[in-house]
PDB file of C-alpha atoms in Angstrom:
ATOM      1  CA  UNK A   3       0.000   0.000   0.000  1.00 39.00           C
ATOM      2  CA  UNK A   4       1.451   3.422  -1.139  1.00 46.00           C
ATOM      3  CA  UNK A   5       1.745   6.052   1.648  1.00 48.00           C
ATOM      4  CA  UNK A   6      -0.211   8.937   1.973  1.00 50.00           C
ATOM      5  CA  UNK A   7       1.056  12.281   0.973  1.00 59.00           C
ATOM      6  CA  UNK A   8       0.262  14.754   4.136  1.00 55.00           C
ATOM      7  CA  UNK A   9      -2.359  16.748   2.491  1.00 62.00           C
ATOM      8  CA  UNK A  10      -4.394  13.833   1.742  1.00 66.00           C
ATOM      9  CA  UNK A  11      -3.686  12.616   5.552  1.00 60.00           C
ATOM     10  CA  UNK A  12      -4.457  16.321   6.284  1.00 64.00           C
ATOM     11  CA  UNK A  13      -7.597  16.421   4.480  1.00 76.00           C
ATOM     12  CA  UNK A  14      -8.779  13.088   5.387  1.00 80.00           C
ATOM     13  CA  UNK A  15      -8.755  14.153   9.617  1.00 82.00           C
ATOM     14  CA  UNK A  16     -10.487  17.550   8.812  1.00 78.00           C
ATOM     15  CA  UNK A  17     -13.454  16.075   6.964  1.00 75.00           C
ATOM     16  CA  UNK A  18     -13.831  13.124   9.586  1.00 85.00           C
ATOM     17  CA  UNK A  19     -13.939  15.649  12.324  1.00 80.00           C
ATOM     18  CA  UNK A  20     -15.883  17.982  10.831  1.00 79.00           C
ATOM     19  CA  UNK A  21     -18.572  15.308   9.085  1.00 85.00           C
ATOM     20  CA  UNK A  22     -18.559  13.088  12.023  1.00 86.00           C
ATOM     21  CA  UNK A  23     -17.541  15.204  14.830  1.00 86.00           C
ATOM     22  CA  UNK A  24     -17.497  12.432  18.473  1.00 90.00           C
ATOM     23  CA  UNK A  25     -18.492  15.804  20.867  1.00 93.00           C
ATOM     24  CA  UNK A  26     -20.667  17.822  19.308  1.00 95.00           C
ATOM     25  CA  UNK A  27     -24.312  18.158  21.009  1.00 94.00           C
ATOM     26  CA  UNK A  28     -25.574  19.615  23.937  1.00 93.00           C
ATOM     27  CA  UNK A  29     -24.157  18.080  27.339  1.00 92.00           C
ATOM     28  CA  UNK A  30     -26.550  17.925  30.784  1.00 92.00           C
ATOM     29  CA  UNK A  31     -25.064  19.876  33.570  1.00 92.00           C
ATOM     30  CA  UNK A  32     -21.403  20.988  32.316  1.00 94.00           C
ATOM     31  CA  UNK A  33     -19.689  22.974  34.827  1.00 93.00           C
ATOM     32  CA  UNK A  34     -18.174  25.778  32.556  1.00 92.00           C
ATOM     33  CA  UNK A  35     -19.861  26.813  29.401  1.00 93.00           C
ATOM     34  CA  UNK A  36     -18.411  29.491  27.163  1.00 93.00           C
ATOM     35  CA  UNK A  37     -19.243  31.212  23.915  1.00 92.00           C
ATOM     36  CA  UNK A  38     -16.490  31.759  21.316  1.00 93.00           C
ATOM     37  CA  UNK A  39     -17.111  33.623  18.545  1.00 93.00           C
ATOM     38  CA  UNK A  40     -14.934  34.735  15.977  1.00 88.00           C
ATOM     39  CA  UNK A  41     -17.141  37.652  14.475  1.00 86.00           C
ATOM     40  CA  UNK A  42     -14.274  38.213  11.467  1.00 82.00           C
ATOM     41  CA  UNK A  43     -15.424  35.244   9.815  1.00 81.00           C
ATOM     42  CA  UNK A  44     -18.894  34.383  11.921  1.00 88.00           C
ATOM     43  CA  UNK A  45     -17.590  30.809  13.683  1.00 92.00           C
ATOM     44  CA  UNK A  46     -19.541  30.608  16.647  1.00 94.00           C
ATOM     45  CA  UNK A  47     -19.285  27.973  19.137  1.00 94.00           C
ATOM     46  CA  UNK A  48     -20.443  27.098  22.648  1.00 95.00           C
ATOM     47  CA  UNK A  49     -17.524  24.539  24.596  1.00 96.00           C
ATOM     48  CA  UNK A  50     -18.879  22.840  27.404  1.00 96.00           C
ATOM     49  CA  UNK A  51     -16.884  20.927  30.046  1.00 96.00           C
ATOM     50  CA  UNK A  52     -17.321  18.801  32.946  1.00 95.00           C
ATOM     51  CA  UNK A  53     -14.562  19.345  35.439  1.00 94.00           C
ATOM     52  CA  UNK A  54     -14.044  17.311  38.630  1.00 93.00           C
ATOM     53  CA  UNK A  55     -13.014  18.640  42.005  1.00 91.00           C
ATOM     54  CA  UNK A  56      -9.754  16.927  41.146  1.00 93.00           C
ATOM     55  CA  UNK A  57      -8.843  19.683  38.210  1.00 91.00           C
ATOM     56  CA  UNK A  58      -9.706  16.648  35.466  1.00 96.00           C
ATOM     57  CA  UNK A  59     -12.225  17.189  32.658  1.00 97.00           C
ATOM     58  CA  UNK A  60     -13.759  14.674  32.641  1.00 97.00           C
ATOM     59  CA  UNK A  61     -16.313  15.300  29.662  1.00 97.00           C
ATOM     60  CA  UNK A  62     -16.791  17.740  26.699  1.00 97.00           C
ATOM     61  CA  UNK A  63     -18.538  18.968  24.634  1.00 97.00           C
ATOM     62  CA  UNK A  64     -19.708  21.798  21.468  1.00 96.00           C
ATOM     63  CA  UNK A  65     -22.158  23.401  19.451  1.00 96.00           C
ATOM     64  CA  UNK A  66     -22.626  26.268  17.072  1.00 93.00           C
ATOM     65  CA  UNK A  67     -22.021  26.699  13.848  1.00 92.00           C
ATOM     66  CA  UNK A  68     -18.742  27.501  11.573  1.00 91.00           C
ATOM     67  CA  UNK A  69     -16.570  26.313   9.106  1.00 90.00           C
ATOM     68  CA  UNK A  70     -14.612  23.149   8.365  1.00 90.00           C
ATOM     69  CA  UNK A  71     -11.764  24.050  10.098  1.00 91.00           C
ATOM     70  CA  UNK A  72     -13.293  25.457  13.138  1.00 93.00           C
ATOM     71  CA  UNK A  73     -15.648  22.392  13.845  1.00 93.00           C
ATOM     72  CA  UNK A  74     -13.225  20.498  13.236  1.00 93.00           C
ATOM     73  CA  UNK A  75     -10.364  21.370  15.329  1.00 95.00           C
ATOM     74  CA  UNK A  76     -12.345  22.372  18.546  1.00 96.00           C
ATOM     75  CA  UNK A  77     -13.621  18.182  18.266  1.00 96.00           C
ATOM     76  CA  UNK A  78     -10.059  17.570  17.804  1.00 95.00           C
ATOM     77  CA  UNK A  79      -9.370  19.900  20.500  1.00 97.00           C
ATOM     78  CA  UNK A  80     -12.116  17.811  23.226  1.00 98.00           C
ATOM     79  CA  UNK A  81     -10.274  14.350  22.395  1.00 96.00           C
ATOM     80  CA  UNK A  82      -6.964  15.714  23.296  1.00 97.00           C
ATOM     81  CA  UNK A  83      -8.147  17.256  26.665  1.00 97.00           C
ATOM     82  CA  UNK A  84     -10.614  15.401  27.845  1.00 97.00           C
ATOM     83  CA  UNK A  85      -9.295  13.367  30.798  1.00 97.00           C
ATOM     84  CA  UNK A  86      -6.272  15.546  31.168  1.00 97.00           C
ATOM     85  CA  UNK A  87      -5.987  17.753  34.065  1.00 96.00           C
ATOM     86  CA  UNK A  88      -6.510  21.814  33.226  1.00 95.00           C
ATOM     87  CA  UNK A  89      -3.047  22.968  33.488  1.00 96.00           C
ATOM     88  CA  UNK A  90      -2.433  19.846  31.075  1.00 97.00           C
ATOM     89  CA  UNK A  91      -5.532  20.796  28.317  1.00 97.00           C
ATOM     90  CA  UNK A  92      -3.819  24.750  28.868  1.00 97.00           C
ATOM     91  CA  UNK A  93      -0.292  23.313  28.195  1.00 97.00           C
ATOM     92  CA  UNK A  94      -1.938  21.534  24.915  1.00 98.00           C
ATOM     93  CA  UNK A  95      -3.265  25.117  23.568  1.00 97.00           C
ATOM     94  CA  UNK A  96      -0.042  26.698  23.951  1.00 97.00           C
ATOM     95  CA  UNK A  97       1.595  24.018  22.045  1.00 97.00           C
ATOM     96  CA  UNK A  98      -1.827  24.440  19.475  1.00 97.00           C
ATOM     97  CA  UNK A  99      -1.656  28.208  19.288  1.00 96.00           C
ATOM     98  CA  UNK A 100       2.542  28.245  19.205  1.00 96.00           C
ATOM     99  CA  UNK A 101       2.364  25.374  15.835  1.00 96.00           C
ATOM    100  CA  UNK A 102      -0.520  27.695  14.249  1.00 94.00           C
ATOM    101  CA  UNK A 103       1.630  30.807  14.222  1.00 92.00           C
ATOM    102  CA  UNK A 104       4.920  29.062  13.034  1.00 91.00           C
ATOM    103  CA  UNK A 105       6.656  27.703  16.042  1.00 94.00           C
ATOM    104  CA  UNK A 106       8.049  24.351  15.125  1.00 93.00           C
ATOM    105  CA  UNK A 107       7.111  21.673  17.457  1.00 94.00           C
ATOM    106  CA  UNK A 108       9.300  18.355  18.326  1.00 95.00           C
ATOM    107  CA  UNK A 109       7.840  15.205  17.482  1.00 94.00           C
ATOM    108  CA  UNK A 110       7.042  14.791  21.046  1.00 96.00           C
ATOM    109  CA  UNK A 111       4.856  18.063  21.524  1.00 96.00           C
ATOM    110  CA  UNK A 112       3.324  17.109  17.450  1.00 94.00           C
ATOM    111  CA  UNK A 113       2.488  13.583  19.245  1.00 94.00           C
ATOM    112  CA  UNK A 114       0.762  15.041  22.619  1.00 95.00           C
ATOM    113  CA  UNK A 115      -1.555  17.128  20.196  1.00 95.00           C
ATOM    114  CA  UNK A 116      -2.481  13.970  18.007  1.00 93.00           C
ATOM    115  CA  UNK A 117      -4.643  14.026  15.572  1.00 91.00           C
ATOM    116  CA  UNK A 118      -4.551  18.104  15.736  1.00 93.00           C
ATOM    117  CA  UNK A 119      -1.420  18.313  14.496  1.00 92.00           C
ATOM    118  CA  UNK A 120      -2.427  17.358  11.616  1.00 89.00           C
ATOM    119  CA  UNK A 121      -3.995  21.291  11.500  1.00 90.00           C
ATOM    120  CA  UNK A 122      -0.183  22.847  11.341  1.00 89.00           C
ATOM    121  CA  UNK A 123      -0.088  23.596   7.464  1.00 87.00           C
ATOM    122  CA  UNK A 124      -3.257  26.455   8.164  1.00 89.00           C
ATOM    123  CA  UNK A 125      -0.219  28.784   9.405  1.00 89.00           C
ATOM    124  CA  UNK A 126       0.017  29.362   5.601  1.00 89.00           C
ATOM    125  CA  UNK A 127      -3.434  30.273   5.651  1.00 88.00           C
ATOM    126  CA  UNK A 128      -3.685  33.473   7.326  1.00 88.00           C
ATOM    127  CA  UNK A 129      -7.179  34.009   6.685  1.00 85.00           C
ATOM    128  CA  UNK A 130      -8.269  30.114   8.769  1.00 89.00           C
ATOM    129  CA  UNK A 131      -5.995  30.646  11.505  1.00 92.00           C
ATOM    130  CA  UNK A 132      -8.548  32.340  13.636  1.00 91.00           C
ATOM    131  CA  UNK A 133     -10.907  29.507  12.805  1.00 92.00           C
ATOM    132  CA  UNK A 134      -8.389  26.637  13.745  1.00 93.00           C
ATOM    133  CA  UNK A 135      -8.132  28.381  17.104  1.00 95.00           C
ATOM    134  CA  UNK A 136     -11.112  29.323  17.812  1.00 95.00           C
ATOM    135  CA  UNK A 137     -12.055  26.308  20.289  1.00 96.00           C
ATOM    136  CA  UNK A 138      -8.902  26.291  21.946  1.00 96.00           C
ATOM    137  CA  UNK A 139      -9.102  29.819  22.528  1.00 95.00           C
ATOM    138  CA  UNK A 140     -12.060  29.247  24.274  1.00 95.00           C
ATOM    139  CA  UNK A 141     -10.845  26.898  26.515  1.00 96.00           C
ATOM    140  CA  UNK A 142      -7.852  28.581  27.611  1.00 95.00           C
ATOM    141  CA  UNK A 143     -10.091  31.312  28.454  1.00 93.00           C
ATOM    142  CA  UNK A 144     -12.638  28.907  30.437  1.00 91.00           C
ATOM    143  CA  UNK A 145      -9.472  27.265  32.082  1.00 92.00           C
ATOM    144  CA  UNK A 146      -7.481  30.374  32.427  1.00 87.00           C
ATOM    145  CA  UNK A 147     -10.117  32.115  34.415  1.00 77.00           C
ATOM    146  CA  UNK A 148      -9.825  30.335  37.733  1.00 67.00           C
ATOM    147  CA  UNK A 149     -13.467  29.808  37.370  1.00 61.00           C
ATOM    148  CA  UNK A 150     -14.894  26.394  38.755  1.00 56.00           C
ATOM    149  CA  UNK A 151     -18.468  27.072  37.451  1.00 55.00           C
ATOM    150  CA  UNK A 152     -20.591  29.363  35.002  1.00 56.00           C
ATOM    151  CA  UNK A 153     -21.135  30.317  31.375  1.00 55.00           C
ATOM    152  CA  UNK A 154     -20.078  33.598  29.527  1.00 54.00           C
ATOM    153  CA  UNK A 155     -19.211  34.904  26.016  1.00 51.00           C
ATOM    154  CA  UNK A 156     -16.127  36.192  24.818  1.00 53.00           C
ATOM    155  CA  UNK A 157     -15.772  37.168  21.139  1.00 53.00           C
ATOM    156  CA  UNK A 158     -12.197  36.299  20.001  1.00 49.00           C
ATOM    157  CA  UNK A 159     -10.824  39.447  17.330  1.00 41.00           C
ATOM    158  CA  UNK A 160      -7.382  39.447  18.795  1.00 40.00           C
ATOM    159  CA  UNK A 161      -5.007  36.980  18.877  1.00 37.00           C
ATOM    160  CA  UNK A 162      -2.259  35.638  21.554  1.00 38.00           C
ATOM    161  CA  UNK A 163       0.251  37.737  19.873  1.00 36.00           C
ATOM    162  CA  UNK A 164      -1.749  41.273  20.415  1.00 39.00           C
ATOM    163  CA  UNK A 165      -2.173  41.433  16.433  1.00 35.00           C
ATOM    164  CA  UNK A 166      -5.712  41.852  14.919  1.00 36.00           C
ATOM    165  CA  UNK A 167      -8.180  41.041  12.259  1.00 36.00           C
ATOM    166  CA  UNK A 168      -7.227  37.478  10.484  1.00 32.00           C
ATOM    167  CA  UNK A 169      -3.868  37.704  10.427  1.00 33.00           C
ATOM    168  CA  UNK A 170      -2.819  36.044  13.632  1.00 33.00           C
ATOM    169  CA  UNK A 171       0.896  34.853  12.361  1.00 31.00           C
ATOM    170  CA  UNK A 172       2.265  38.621  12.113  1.00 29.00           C
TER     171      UNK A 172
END
């Protein structure tokens, strides 16, 4: 059997997570629900997740609405973190947000973020970046927060690096 050429790998893991995402739906009682929207490009997502007194998320979940690469990185996103401590799922969206705006990663980090690193080539895609971290965004703002419960919205225009608009690599 041939092997696969990355973009085909690439585009293979994007369509099954966006086509036949395993977390998106509505969960019962989450502790933490946030909005993220990304009004440059109209992603909009709700992350939900169950964390235990222990720090451990022990469920997640989304809805909303977006593109491709939005839905499917944030379900990406969930299997990564999901029975990982906090700091661990935060550590995991620094590694996320540092590949997406050019950092190279060792094959140890590229192997903690799984099937998500499989995302890194959007860095040459100014315009999706904002989309491919929309979710995780989200979550390091949930996690970030030092809340233990509660919803809220946040509307993500900048990015980690203090640039704006959809150019988050600059």
């Amino acid at each position: 059997m041939p092997c696969m050429d990355l973009k085909t790998l690439y585009s293979e893991i994007l369509n099954e997570h966006n086509i036949r995402p395993t977390h998106k739906g509505t969960m019962e009682e989450p502790s933490i629900v946030l909005r993220g929207v990304n009004p440059s490009c109209g992603d909009d997502i709700y992350l939900q997740l169950k964390v235990g007194a222990d720090g451990k998320i022990s469920d997640g979940s989304f809805s909303g609405s977006g593109c491709a690469i939005s839905q499917a990185s944030v379900d990406m996103m969930l299997d990564d973190i999901i029975g990982r401590t906090k700091e661990d799922a935060l550590r995991l969206a620094e590694l996320f947000t540092g590949m997406i705006q050019g950092r190279e990663l060792t094959d140890e980090e590229l192997e903690d973020l799984d099937e998500a690193a499989a995302l890194q080539n959007i860095r040459h895609m100014p315009a999706r970046v904002k989309c491919a971290v929309l979710g995780w965004h989200t979550m390091q703002e949930m996690l970030g927060s030092g809340r233990e419960s509660g919803s809220g919205h946040s509307d993500h225009c900048s990015c980690t690096n203090g640039t704006s608009g959809t150019d988050c690599t600059s």
